XYZ file of C-alpha atoms in Angstrom:
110
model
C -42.128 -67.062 40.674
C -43.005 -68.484 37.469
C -40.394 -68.214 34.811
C -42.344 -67.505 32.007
C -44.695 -64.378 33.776
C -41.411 -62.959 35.241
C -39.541 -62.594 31.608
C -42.669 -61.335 29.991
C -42.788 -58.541 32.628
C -39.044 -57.363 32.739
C -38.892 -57.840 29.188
C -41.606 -55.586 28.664
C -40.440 -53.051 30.945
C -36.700 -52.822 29.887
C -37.758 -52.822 26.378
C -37.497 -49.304 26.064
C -35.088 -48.501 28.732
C -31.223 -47.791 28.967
C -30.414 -49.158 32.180
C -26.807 -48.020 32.120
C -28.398 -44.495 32.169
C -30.964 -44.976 35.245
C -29.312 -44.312 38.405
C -32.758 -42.869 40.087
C -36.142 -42.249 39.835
C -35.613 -38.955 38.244
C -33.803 -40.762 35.229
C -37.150 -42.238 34.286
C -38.394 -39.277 33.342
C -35.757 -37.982 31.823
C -37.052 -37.667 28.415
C -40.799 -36.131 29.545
C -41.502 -32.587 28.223
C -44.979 -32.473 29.381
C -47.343 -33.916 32.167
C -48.266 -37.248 32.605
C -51.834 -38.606 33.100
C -52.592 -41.599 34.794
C -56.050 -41.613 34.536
C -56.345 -44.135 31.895
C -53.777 -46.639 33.651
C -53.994 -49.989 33.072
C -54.458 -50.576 37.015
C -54.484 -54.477 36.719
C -51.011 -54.465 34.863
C -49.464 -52.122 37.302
C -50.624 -54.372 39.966
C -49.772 -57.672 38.859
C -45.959 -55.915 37.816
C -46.227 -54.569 41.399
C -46.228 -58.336 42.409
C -43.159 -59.597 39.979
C -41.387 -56.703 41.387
C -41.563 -57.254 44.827
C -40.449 -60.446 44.288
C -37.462 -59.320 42.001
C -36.841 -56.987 45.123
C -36.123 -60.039 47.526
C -34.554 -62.001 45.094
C -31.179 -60.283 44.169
C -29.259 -63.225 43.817
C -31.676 -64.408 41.159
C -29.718 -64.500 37.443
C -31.678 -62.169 35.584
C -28.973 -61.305 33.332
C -29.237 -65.203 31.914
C -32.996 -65.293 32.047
C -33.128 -61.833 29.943
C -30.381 -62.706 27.695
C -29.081 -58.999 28.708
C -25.787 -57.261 28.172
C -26.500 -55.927 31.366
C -25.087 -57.132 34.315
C -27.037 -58.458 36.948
C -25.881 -55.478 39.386
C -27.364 -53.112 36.965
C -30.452 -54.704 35.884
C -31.424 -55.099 39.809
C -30.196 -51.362 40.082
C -33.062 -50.923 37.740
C -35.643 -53.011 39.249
C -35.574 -50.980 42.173
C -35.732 -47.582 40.813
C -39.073 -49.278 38.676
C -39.975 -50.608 41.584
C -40.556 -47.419 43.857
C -41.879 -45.758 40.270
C -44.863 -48.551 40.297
C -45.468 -47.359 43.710
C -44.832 -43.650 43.049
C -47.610 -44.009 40.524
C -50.031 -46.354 42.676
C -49.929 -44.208 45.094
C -50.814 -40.768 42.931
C -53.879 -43.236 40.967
C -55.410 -44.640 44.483
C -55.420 -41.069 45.628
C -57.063 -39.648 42.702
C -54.402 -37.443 41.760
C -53.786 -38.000 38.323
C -51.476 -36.284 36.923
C -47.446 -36.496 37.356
C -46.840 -32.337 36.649
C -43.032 -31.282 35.359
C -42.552 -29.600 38.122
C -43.099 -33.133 40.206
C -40.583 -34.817 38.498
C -37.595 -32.004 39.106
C -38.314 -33.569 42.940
C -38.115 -37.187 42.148
């Protein structure tokens, strides 16, 4: 996996994330007060970070804390990637079927 593609991509993802607080794929949505629609998803970015991910997914013994420059350990930060990782497909899965929208009431399941 190229370096440089595979730091963009978790950067951008944890950017806005508290790992320490993300212990499933609830968590995610903790902070969401109203559906989500996924009609307008950028379908090639979810795809190619579909691709870094599965790779992150068979790599735990890769040092992402040193590549990311995180506080996070490396036990949390892959404790992430694989709660992100079934989200990607969560939401793949609802776009490809043409069911748009992630409803409240979804998320109380998660």
């Amino acid at each position: 996996m190229d370096n440089i593609l595979l730091g963009d991509v978790l950067h951008s993802v944890l950017h806005f994330q508290k790992v320490s607080q993300i212990y499933t794929h609830r968590d995610i949505y903790k902070y969401v007060v109203a559906d989500i629609d996924l009609s307008n998803l950028k379908i090639d970015i979810v795809l190619r970070n579909k691709e870094v991910f599965e790779w992150v997914i068979q790599h735990p013994e890769y040092d992402y804390k040193s590549l990311l420059e995180s506080s996070y350990s490396n036990e949390e930060l892959f404790r992430f990637f694989k709660i992100y990782y079934k989200d990607i497909i969560f939401k793949l899965d609802k776009y490809f079927s043409e069911n748009y929208l992630i409803k409240l009431s979804e998320i109380d399941t998660l």
